[in-house]
Amino acid sequence: MKEIKKITCIGAGYVGGPTMSVIAQKNPNVIVTVVDLNQARIDAWNDADLENLPVYEPGLDAVVADARGRNLFFSTDVEKAIDEADMIFISVNTPTKTYGKGKGQAADLKYIELCARQIAAVAKSDKIVVEKSTLPVRTAAALKSILDNTGNGVNFHILSNPEFLAEGTAIVDLHNPDRVLIGGEDSAAIEALVQVYEAWVPRERILTTNLWSSELSKLVANAFLAQRVSSINAISELCEVTGANVDEVSRAIGYDSRIGSKFLKASVGFGGSCFQKDILNLVYIARSYGLTAVADYWEQVIILNDHQKARFAENIIQTMYNTVNGKNIAFLGWAFKKDTNDTRESAAIYVADHLLEEEAHIVVYDPKVPAEQIYKDLDYLGTRSSEDNRRLVTVVNDPYEALQGAHAVAILTEWDEFRTYDWAKIREEMKKPAFVFDGRKLLKRDQLTSIGFDYYAIGE
Ligand code: UDX
Ligand code: ADP
């Protein structure tokens, strides 16, 4: 296999952008071009002001500053980039289908198929095609079939190289991965991709498997992580009625080295583009093979997560004397976790929707999420008109403005800055009794109650 000199990545999103930036940073002799159909997104990646990158990730600006213009390029010329590349990563979005068979469960592969057809149409030399997006098992086989049947007689080798980075820590995860997983059938193609990663990842942390194991491992890793969150969230409800404290339970069980301490933080519910989508995929595959018990088992992780979000909203309503109609509820945080501007499947969206059904007035402050995105997320649900969403929801750029005159504060994202606020001053400005509903267990109960807040946290 010849040495890889040019890499192209199709899709400049949360996965493609940061991953390729690090690959380029660590392989200065490889030209890495990231392409996307979305001109505005590419312009933002090329913006001289690194504050304007389309993805907010701590440390990403420094990596881009290192490599951009040297051997890292962002462009909308998809065909040219495909033509020139030795290796093509596919990193386009694979949302859950919103129509037809598998609606609400199966992944929508139309963007992947479009990419495959475009690669086949353009390629005039052999290519290694790498699946980076999370995909249902056996997508590689479909990719191969499209490439082989519509191509110009050149050879395509398909590899699966799932991404394990978590948003908010993407650069640390990419610089120091627990493992890199490469699935494939052709040993020379696998070796070519191993070499790209070996530029900075120790060889023993690069695992190689067959294609299907690699594809399935990605879904299973996310399903196991999400299952831990749902497991501890289930226990949080039990803690609330028994007088146990879920943080103490997490700590006690996490000390057992067989269980481990990570992903045991009770919350208002997990979000993000991966957990729900990947479990739905797993459930869909299991059901399509008639494995009902397996499908039901994993589906419960999502059912519990939905329950946790609804329960948090219901608790707000009940505590505020069974009505939030016309009351001001300040939302601190909208992103699905801290240190990202990504809001996909964020618990905040569903909690807000629930409260808006009761005609609450919500004022949102998030350090990184712009107002348009918040309205887009609510409009996408289709629960009410976009006029009503704008009538009931206000977005502000100053947290103290959100809290001014509020009847209650709900903490939806664990941004560190929320801890540093002057909570005594905030209480003075709020309606009394002043309620705090802490969906992230971020603040200190003793401190808030001594100031005079009515403080509620998950699992206490
Ligand atoms: C996840 C996987 O971690 C990553 O390996 C994969 O590549 C993509 O999916 P991500 O969704 O970016 O990453 O973030 P993650 O840190 O896993 O958090 C997911 C959700 O679970 C967030 O909403 C987070 O707040 C929530 N969570 C996480 C908890 O509620 N409690 C926890 O203990 C951990
Ligand atoms: P992820 O979190 O998986 O990176 P994103 O939605 O952030 O998902 O990014 C996926 C990107 O892929 C989007 O910017 C979208 O415009 C781009 N994309 C989708 N289909 C194509 C295509 N056929 N060619 C080029 N870019 C595409």
Coordinates of C-alpha atoms and ligand atoms in Angstrom, one line a residue:
M1 CA 0.0 0.0 0.0
K2 CA 1.4 3.4 -0.9
E3 CA 2.0 6.0 1.7
I4 CA -1.0 8.3 2.4
K5 CA -0.2 11.8 1.2
K6 CA -3.6 13.3 0.9
I7 CA -6.6 12.8 3.1
T8 CA -10.1 14.3 2.4
C9 CA -12.9 14.3 5.0
I10 CA -16.5 14.8 3.8
G11 CA -18.4 16.7 6.5
A12 CA -17.0 19.6 8.6
G13 CA -19.2 19.1 11.7
Y14 CA -18.5 18.2 15.4
V15 CA -16.7 15.0 14.4
G16 CA -15.0 15.8 11.1
G17 CA -13.7 19.2 12.1
P18 CA -11.9 18.4 15.3
T19 CA -10.7 15.0 14.2
M20 CA -9.2 16.2 11.0
S21 CA -7.6 19.2 12.7
V22 CA -5.7 16.8 15.1
I23 CA -4.8 14.4 12.3
A24 CA -3.3 17.3 10.3
Q25 CA -1.6 18.7 13.4
K26 CA 0.1 15.4 14.1
N27 CA 0.9 14.5 10.4
P28 CA 2.4 17.7 9.0
N29 CA 3.4 15.8 5.8
V30 CA -0.1 14.8 4.9
I31 CA -2.4 17.3 3.2
V32 CA -5.8 17.2 5.0
T33 CA -8.8 18.8 3.3
V34 CA -12.2 19.0 5.0
V35 CA -15.1 19.6 2.7
D36 CA -18.7 20.4 3.3
L37 CA -21.7 21.5 1.2
N38 CA -22.5 24.1 3.8
Q39 CA -20.7 27.3 2.6
A40 CA -21.3 29.2 5.9
R41 CA -19.8 26.4 7.9
I42 CA -16.7 26.3 5.7
D43 CA -16.4 30.1 5.9
A44 CA -16.5 29.9 9.7
W45 CA -13.8 27.2 9.7
N46 CA -11.7 29.6 7.6
D47 CA -12.4 32.7 9.7
A48 CA -9.3 34.5 10.6
D49 CA -10.8 35.1 14.1
L50 CA -10.6 31.7 15.8
E51 CA -13.5 32.8 18.1
N52 CA -15.8 32.2 15.1
L53 CA -15.0 28.5 14.5
P54 CA -18.4 26.7 14.0
V55 CA -17.6 24.2 16.8
Y56 CA -16.8 25.4 20.3
E57 CA -14.3 23.0 21.9
P58 CA -11.7 23.9 24.4
G59 CA -8.2 23.8 22.8
L60 CA -9.6 23.4 19.2
D61 CA -8.5 27.0 18.3
A62 CA -4.9 26.3 19.1
V63 CA -4.9 23.1 17.0
V64 CA -6.5 24.9 14.0
A65 CA -4.0 27.7 14.4
D66 CA -1.1 25.2 14.2
A67 CA -2.2 23.4 11.1
R68 CA -4.6 25.6 9.1
G69 CA -3.1 26.9 5.9
R70 CA 0.0 24.6 6.4
N71 CA -1.5 21.2 5.7
L72 CA -5.1 21.6 6.8
F73 CA -7.7 23.2 4.5
F74 CA -11.4 23.7 4.5
S75 CA -13.3 23.9 1.3
T76 CA -16.7 23.4 -0.5
D77 CA -15.0 21.9 -3.6
V78 CA -16.1 18.3 -2.7
E79 CA -15.2 16.9 -6.1
K80 CA -11.7 18.2 -6.3
A81 CA -11.0 17.0 -2.8
I82 CA -12.3 13.5 -3.6
D83 CA -10.4 13.3 -6.8
E84 CA -7.0 14.2 -5.2
A85 CA -7.3 12.1 -2.0
D86 CA -5.7 8.7 -1.3
M87 CA -8.0 8.3 1.7
I88 CA -11.5 9.7 2.2
F89 CA -13.2 9.9 5.6
I90 CA -17.0 10.1 5.6
S91 CA -18.1 12.2 8.5
V92 CA -21.5 13.4 7.5
N93 CA -24.5 13.4 9.7
T94 CA -26.7 10.3 10.2
P95 CA -29.8 11.6 12.0
T96 CA -32.6 9.3 13.1
K97 CA -35.2 8.8 10.3
T98 CA -38.2 11.1 10.6
Y99 CA -40.2 9.3 7.9
G100 CA -41.0 5.9 6.5
K101 CA -39.8 2.5 7.7
G102 CA -37.8 2.7 10.9
K103 CA -39.1 6.2 11.5
G104 CA -37.9 7.4 15.0
Q105 CA -35.4 4.5 15.2
A106 CA -33.3 3.7 12.2
A107 CA -30.5 6.0 11.1
D108 CA -31.1 8.0 7.9
L109 CA -28.4 6.9 5.5
K110 CA -29.3 9.2 2.7
Y111 CA -26.3 11.5 3.2
I112 CA -23.9 8.6 3.4
E113 CA -25.3 7.1 0.2
L114 CA -25.0 10.5 -1.6
C115 CA -21.4 10.7 -0.5
A116 CA -20.7 7.1 -1.8
R117 CA -22.3 7.9 -5.1
Q118 CA -20.3 11.1 -5.4
I119 CA -17.0 9.3 -4.6
A120 CA -17.8 6.6 -7.1
A121 CA -18.6 9.2 -9.8
V122 CA -15.5 11.3 -9.3
A123 CA -12.7 8.8 -8.3
K124 CA -10.2 8.0 -11.0
S125 CA -7.7 6.2 -8.8
D126 CA -7.9 3.7 -6.0
K127 CA -9.2 5.0 -2.7
I128 CA -9.5 3.9 0.9
V129 CA -12.9 5.0 2.2
V130 CA -13.2 5.3 6.0
E131 CA -16.5 5.4 7.8
K132 CA -16.2 7.9 10.6
S133 CA -19.9 8.7 11.2
T134 CA -21.7 6.4 13.6
L135 CA -23.5 3.9 11.4
P136 CA -25.8 0.9 11.7
V137 CA -24.0 -2.4 11.5
R138 CA -23.3 -3.6 7.9
T139 CA -23.4 -0.1 6.4
A140 CA -19.9 -0.8 5.1
A141 CA -21.4 -3.6 2.9
A142 CA -23.9 -1.1 1.4
L143 CA -21.1 1.4 0.8
K144 CA -19.0 -1.2 -0.9
S145 CA -21.8 -2.2 -3.1
I146 CA -22.6 1.3 -4.2
L147 CA -18.9 2.1 -4.8
D148 CA -18.2 -1.1 -6.8
N149 CA -21.3 -0.9 -8.9
T150 CA -21.3 2.8 -9.8
G151 CA -17.5 3.4 -9.9
N152 CA -15.1 3.8 -12.8
G153 CA -13.5 0.4 -12.2
V154 CA -11.1 1.7 -9.6
N155 CA -10.6 -0.2 -6.3
F156 CA -12.2 0.9 -3.1
H157 CA -11.2 -0.4 0.3
I158 CA -13.7 0.3 3.1
L159 CA -12.6 0.7 6.7
S160 CA -14.7 1.4 9.8
N161 CA -13.0 3.8 12.2
P162 CA -15.5 4.9 14.8
E163 CA -15.1 8.1 16.7
F164 CA -15.0 7.9 20.5
L165 CA -14.3 11.6 21.3
A166 CA -16.8 13.2 23.7
E167 CA -17.8 16.8 23.0
G168 CA -16.3 19.3 25.4
T169 CA -13.2 17.2 25.8
A170 CA -12.7 16.3 22.1
I171 CA -9.1 17.6 21.8
V172 CA -7.9 15.9 24.9
D173 CA -9.7 12.7 23.8
L174 CA -8.2 12.9 20.3
H175 CA -4.7 13.7 21.6
N176 CA -4.8 10.9 24.1
P177 CA -7.3 8.3 23.1
D178 CA -8.1 5.2 25.2
R179 CA -8.0 3.3 22.0
V180 CA -8.4 3.8 18.2
L181 CA -10.5 1.2 16.5
I182 CA -10.0 0.2 12.9
G183 CA -12.2 -2.4 11.3
G184 CA -11.6 -3.8 7.8
E185 CA -10.9 -6.7 5.5
D186 CA -7.9 -5.5 3.7
S187 CA -4.7 -5.6 5.7
A188 CA -2.8 -3.1 3.6
A189 CA -5.6 -0.6 3.9
I190 CA -5.8 -1.1 7.6
E191 CA -2.1 -0.6 7.9
A192 CA -2.3 2.7 6.0
L193 CA -4.7 4.1 8.5
V194 CA -2.8 2.6 11.4
Q195 CA 0.2 4.7 10.2
V196 CA -1.8 7.9 10.2
Y197 CA -2.7 7.3 13.9
E198 CA 0.8 6.0 14.8
A199 CA 2.0 9.5 14.3
W200 CA 0.9 10.1 17.9
V201 CA -1.0 7.1 19.3
P202 CA 1.0 4.2 20.8
R203 CA 0.6 1.1 18.6
E204 CA -0.8 -1.1 21.4
R205 CA -3.8 1.3 21.7
I206 CA -4.7 0.9 18.0
L207 CA -7.1 -2.1 17.8
T208 CA -8.0 -3.8 14.6
T209 CA -11.0 -6.0 14.1
N210 CA -13.3 -7.1 11.3
L211 CA -15.6 -4.5 9.8
W212 CA -18.8 -5.6 11.6
S213 CA -17.2 -5.8 15.0
S214 CA -15.9 -2.3 14.6
E215 CA -19.3 -0.9 13.5
L216 CA -21.1 -2.7 16.3
S217 CA -18.5 -1.8 19.0
K218 CA -19.3 1.9 18.5
L219 CA -23.0 1.4 19.1
V220 CA -22.3 -0.9 22.1
A221 CA -19.8 1.5 23.7
N222 CA -22.3 4.3 23.6
A223 CA -25.1 2.0 24.8
F224 CA -23.1 0.9 27.8
L225 CA -22.2 4.5 28.7
A226 CA -25.8 5.6 28.4
Q227 CA -27.0 2.6 30.4
R228 CA -24.8 3.7 33.3
V229 CA -26.4 7.1 33.3
S230 CA -29.9 5.7 33.1
S231 CA -29.0 3.2 35.8
I232 CA -27.9 5.9 38.2
N233 CA -30.8 8.2 37.2
A234 CA -33.2 5.3 38.1
I235 CA -31.6 5.1 41.5
S236 CA -31.9 8.9 41.9
E237 CA -35.7 8.7 41.9
L238 CA -35.4 6.0 44.6
C239 CA -33.1 8.2 46.6
E240 CA -35.6 11.0 46.6
V241 CA -38.2 8.9 48.3
T242 CA -36.0 6.9 50.7
G243 CA -33.8 9.7 52.0
A244 CA -30.6 8.3 50.5
N245 CA -28.4 10.7 48.6
V246 CA -27.5 9.6 45.0
D247 CA -24.0 11.2 45.1
E248 CA -23.2 9.2 48.2
V249 CA -24.5 6.0 46.5
S250 CA -22.5 6.8 43.3
R251 CA -19.4 7.3 45.4
A252 CA -19.9 4.1 47.4
I253 CA -20.5 1.9 44.3
G254 CA -17.9 3.7 42.2
Y255 CA -15.1 2.7 44.6
D256 CA -15.7 -0.9 43.6
S257 CA -13.0 -1.3 40.9
R258 CA -15.3 -3.7 39.0
I259 CA -17.9 -0.9 38.7
G260 CA -15.6 2.1 38.4
S261 CA -16.5 5.7 39.2
K262 CA -17.1 7.3 35.7
F263 CA -20.5 8.0 34.2
L264 CA -22.3 7.7 37.5
K265 CA -23.4 11.3 37.8
A266 CA -27.1 11.6 38.2
S267 CA -28.6 14.3 35.9
V268 CA -31.7 15.6 34.3
G269 CA -31.0 13.1 31.6
F270 CA -28.4 12.4 28.9
G271 CA -28.4 14.2 25.6
G272 CA -26.1 14.6 22.6
S273 CA -26.2 13.4 19.1
C274 CA -24.9 9.9 19.9
F275 CA -26.4 8.1 22.9
Q276 CA -30.1 8.1 21.9
K277 CA -29.4 7.6 18.2
D278 CA -27.0 4.7 18.8
I279 CA -29.3 2.9 21.2
L280 CA -32.2 3.4 18.8
N281 CA -30.1 1.9 16.1
L282 CA -29.2 -1.1 18.3
V283 CA -32.8 -1.6 19.2
Y284 CA -33.8 -1.4 15.5
I285 CA -31.2 -3.9 14.4
A286 CA -32.2 -6.3 17.2
R287 CA -35.9 -6.0 16.4
S288 CA -35.2 -6.5 12.7
Y289 CA -33.6 -9.8 13.5
G290 CA -36.5 -10.8 15.7
L291 CA -34.5 -10.4 18.9
T292 CA -37.4 -8.9 20.9
A293 CA -35.9 -9.4 24.4
V294 CA -32.6 -7.8 23.4
A295 CA -34.4 -4.9 21.8
D296 CA -36.7 -4.3 24.8
Y297 CA -33.7 -4.5 27.2
W298 CA -31.8 -1.7 25.5
E299 CA -34.9 0.4 24.7
Q300 CA -35.5 0.7 28.5
V301 CA -32.3 2.9 28.7
I302 CA -34.1 5.5 26.6
I303 CA -37.5 5.1 28.3
L304 CA -35.9 5.8 31.6
N305 CA -34.0 8.8 30.2
D306 CA -37.3 10.3 28.9
H307 CA -38.9 9.6 32.3
Q308 CA -36.1 11.5 34.0
K309 CA -36.5 14.6 31.9
A310 CA -40.3 14.6 32.4
R311 CA -39.9 13.9 36.1
F312 CA -37.7 17.0 36.5
A313 CA -40.2 19.2 34.7
E314 CA -43.1 17.8 36.7
N315 CA -41.3 18.3 40.0
I316 CA -40.9 22.0 39.1
I317 CA -44.6 22.4 38.4
Q318 CA -45.7 20.5 41.6
T319 CA -43.3 22.4 43.8
M320 CA -44.4 25.7 42.5
Y321 CA -48.0 25.0 43.8
N322 CA -49.1 23.1 40.8
T323 CA -49.0 26.0 38.4
V324 CA -46.2 27.7 36.4
N325 CA -48.7 29.6 34.2
G326 CA -47.2 33.1 33.6
K327 CA -44.3 32.4 36.0
N328 CA -40.8 33.3 35.0
I329 CA -38.4 30.4 35.0
A330 CA -34.7 31.1 34.4
F331 CA -32.9 28.3 32.5
L332 CA -29.2 28.2 33.2
G333 CA -27.7 26.2 30.3
W334 CA -29.1 24.9 27.1
A335 CA -26.2 22.8 25.6
F336 CA -26.4 19.0 26.3
K337 CA -23.3 19.2 28.5
K338 CA -20.8 21.9 29.4
D339 CA -18.0 23.1 27.2
T340 CA -19.9 22.6 23.9
N341 CA -22.2 24.8 21.8
D342 CA -24.0 21.6 20.7
T343 CA -27.7 21.3 21.7
R344 CA -28.7 18.1 19.9
E345 CA -31.1 16.1 22.1
S346 CA -30.3 18.3 25.0
A347 CA -32.5 17.6 28.1
A348 CA -33.1 21.4 28.3
I349 CA -35.2 21.3 25.1
Y350 CA -37.6 18.7 26.5
V351 CA -37.8 20.2 30.0
A352 CA -38.6 23.6 28.4
D353 CA -41.2 22.0 26.1
H354 CA -43.0 20.4 29.1
L355 CA -43.1 23.7 31.0
L356 CA -44.2 25.7 28.0
E357 CA -47.2 23.4 27.6
E358 CA -48.1 24.8 31.1
E359 CA -47.7 28.3 29.7
A360 CA -44.6 29.1 31.8
H361 CA -42.4 32.0 30.6
I362 CA -38.8 30.8 30.2
V363 CA -35.7 33.0 30.1
V364 CA -32.6 31.2 28.9
Y365 CA -29.0 32.0 29.4
D366 CA -26.3 29.7 27.9
P367 CA -22.7 30.9 27.6
K368 CA -22.2 29.4 24.1
V369 CA -25.6 28.7 22.5
P370 CA -27.1 31.5 20.4
A371 CA -30.7 32.5 20.5
E372 CA -31.5 31.3 16.9
Q373 CA -30.4 27.8 17.9
I374 CA -32.7 27.7 21.0
Y375 CA -35.7 28.7 18.9
K376 CA -34.8 26.3 16.2
D377 CA -34.6 23.4 18.7
L378 CA -38.1 24.3 20.1
D379 CA -39.6 24.8 16.7
Y380 CA -38.2 21.5 15.5
L381 CA -40.4 19.7 18.1
G382 CA -43.5 21.1 16.4
T383 CA -45.4 21.2 19.7
R384 CA -46.5 24.8 19.2
S385 CA -46.2 27.6 16.6
S386 CA -42.9 29.4 16.3
E387 CA -44.7 32.6 17.3
D388 CA -45.7 31.0 20.6
N389 CA -42.2 29.8 21.2
R390 CA -41.0 33.4 20.7
R391 CA -43.8 34.7 22.9
L392 CA -43.0 32.4 25.8
V393 CA -39.2 32.1 25.6
T394 CA -36.7 34.9 25.9
V395 CA -33.0 34.4 25.4
V396 CA -30.5 36.7 27.1
N397 CA -26.7 37.2 27.0
D398 CA -26.4 38.1 30.7
P399 CA -27.2 35.6 33.4
Y400 CA -28.3 38.2 35.9
E401 CA -30.8 39.4 33.4
A402 CA -32.3 35.9 33.2
L403 CA -32.5 35.7 37.0
Q404 CA -34.0 39.2 37.5
G405 CA -37.6 38.8 38.7
A406 CA -37.6 35.0 38.2
H407 CA -39.8 32.8 40.3
A408 CA -37.4 29.9 39.9
V409 CA -34.0 28.9 38.5
A410 CA -33.5 25.6 36.7
I411 CA -30.0 24.4 36.0
L412 CA -29.9 22.3 32.9
T413 CA -26.2 22.3 31.9
E414 CA -23.2 22.0 34.3
W415 CA -21.3 25.0 33.1
D416 CA -18.6 25.8 35.7
E417 CA -19.4 29.6 35.7
F418 CA -22.8 29.0 37.3
R419 CA -21.0 28.0 40.5
T420 CA -19.2 31.4 40.6
Y421 CA -22.4 33.6 40.6
D422 CA -23.3 35.8 43.5
W423 CA -26.2 33.7 44.6
A424 CA -27.1 35.9 47.5
K425 CA -27.5 38.9 45.2
I426 CA -29.5 36.7 42.8
R427 CA -31.9 35.7 45.5
E428 CA -32.6 39.3 46.4
E429 CA -33.6 40.0 42.8
M430 CA -35.9 37.0 42.5
K431 CA -39.6 36.5 43.5
K432 CA -40.1 34.8 46.9
P433 CA -40.1 32.0 47.8
A434 CA -37.0 31.7 45.5
F435 CA -36.7 28.2 44.1
V436 CA -33.6 26.5 42.6
F437 CA -34.1 23.2 40.7
D438 CA -30.6 21.8 40.1
G439 CA -30.7 19.2 37.3
R440 CA -26.9 18.8 37.4
K441 CA -26.2 18.8 41.2
L442 CA -23.9 21.7 40.5
L443 CA -24.5 24.0 43.5
K444 CA -24.0 23.3 47.2
R445 CA -27.2 22.7 49.1
D446 CA -25.9 24.1 52.4
Q447 CA -24.8 27.3 50.8
L448 CA -28.1 27.9 49.0
T449 CA -30.4 27.0 51.8
S450 CA -28.4 29.2 54.2
I451 CA -28.9 32.1 51.7
G452 CA -32.7 31.4 51.9
F453 CA -33.3 29.4 48.7
D454 CA -35.7 26.5 48.4
Y455 CA -33.2 24.1 46.8
Y456 CA -34.1 20.9 45.0
A457 CA -31.6 18.6 43.4
I458 CA -31.9 15.3 41.5
G459 CA -31.5 12.3 43.8
E460 CA -31.7 14.0 47.2
Ligands
UDX1 C1 -20.5 10.3 23.7 C2 -19.4 9.2 24.1 O1 -18.9 9.5 25.4 C3 -18.3 9.3 23.0 O2 -17.3 8.3 23.3 C4 -18.9 9.1 21.6 O3 -17.9 9.3 20.6 C5 -20.0 10.1 21.4 O4 -21.0 10.0 22.4 P1 -20.8 12.9 24.0 O5 -22.3 12.6 23.7 O6 -20.1 14.0 23.3 O7 -20.0 11.6 23.8 O8 -20.7 13.3 25.6 P2 -20.8 12.4 26.9 O9 -19.7 13.0 27.8 O10 -20.7 11.0 26.7 O11 -22.2 12.8 27.6 C6 -23.4 12.4 27.0 C7 -24.6 12.8 27.9 O12 -24.6 12.1 29.1 C8 -24.5 14.3 28.3 O13 -25.8 14.9 28.2 C9 -24.0 14.3 29.7 O14 -24.4 15.4 30.5 C10 -24.7 13.0 30.2 N1 -24.0 12.4 31.4 C11 -22.7 11.9 31.2 C12 -24.6 12.3 32.6 O15 -25.8 12.7 32.8 N2 -24.0 11.7 33.7 C13 -22.7 11.2 33.5 O16 -22.2 10.6 34.6 C14 -22.1 11.3 32.3
ADP2 P1 -21.4 15.2 13.4 O1 -21.7 15.5 14.8 O2 -21.6 13.7 13.0 O3 -20.1 15.7 12.9 P2 -22.7 17.4 12.0 O4 -24.1 17.6 11.7 O5 -22.1 18.4 13.0 O6 -22.5 15.9 12.5 O7 -21.8 17.5 10.7 C1 -22.1 16.8 9.5 C2 -21.7 17.7 8.3 O8 -21.8 17.0 7.1 C3 -22.7 18.9 8.1 O9 -21.9 20.1 8.2 C4 -23.3 18.7 6.7 O10 -23.4 19.9 6.0 C5 -22.2 17.8 6.0 N1 -22.7 17.0 4.9 C6 -23.8 16.2 4.9 N2 -23.9 15.6 3.7 C7 -22.8 16.0 2.9 C8 -22.4 15.8 1.6 N3 -23.0 14.9 0.8 N4 -21.2 16.4 1.1 C9 -20.6 17.2 2.0 N5 -21.0 17.5 3.2 C10 -22.1 16.9 3.7

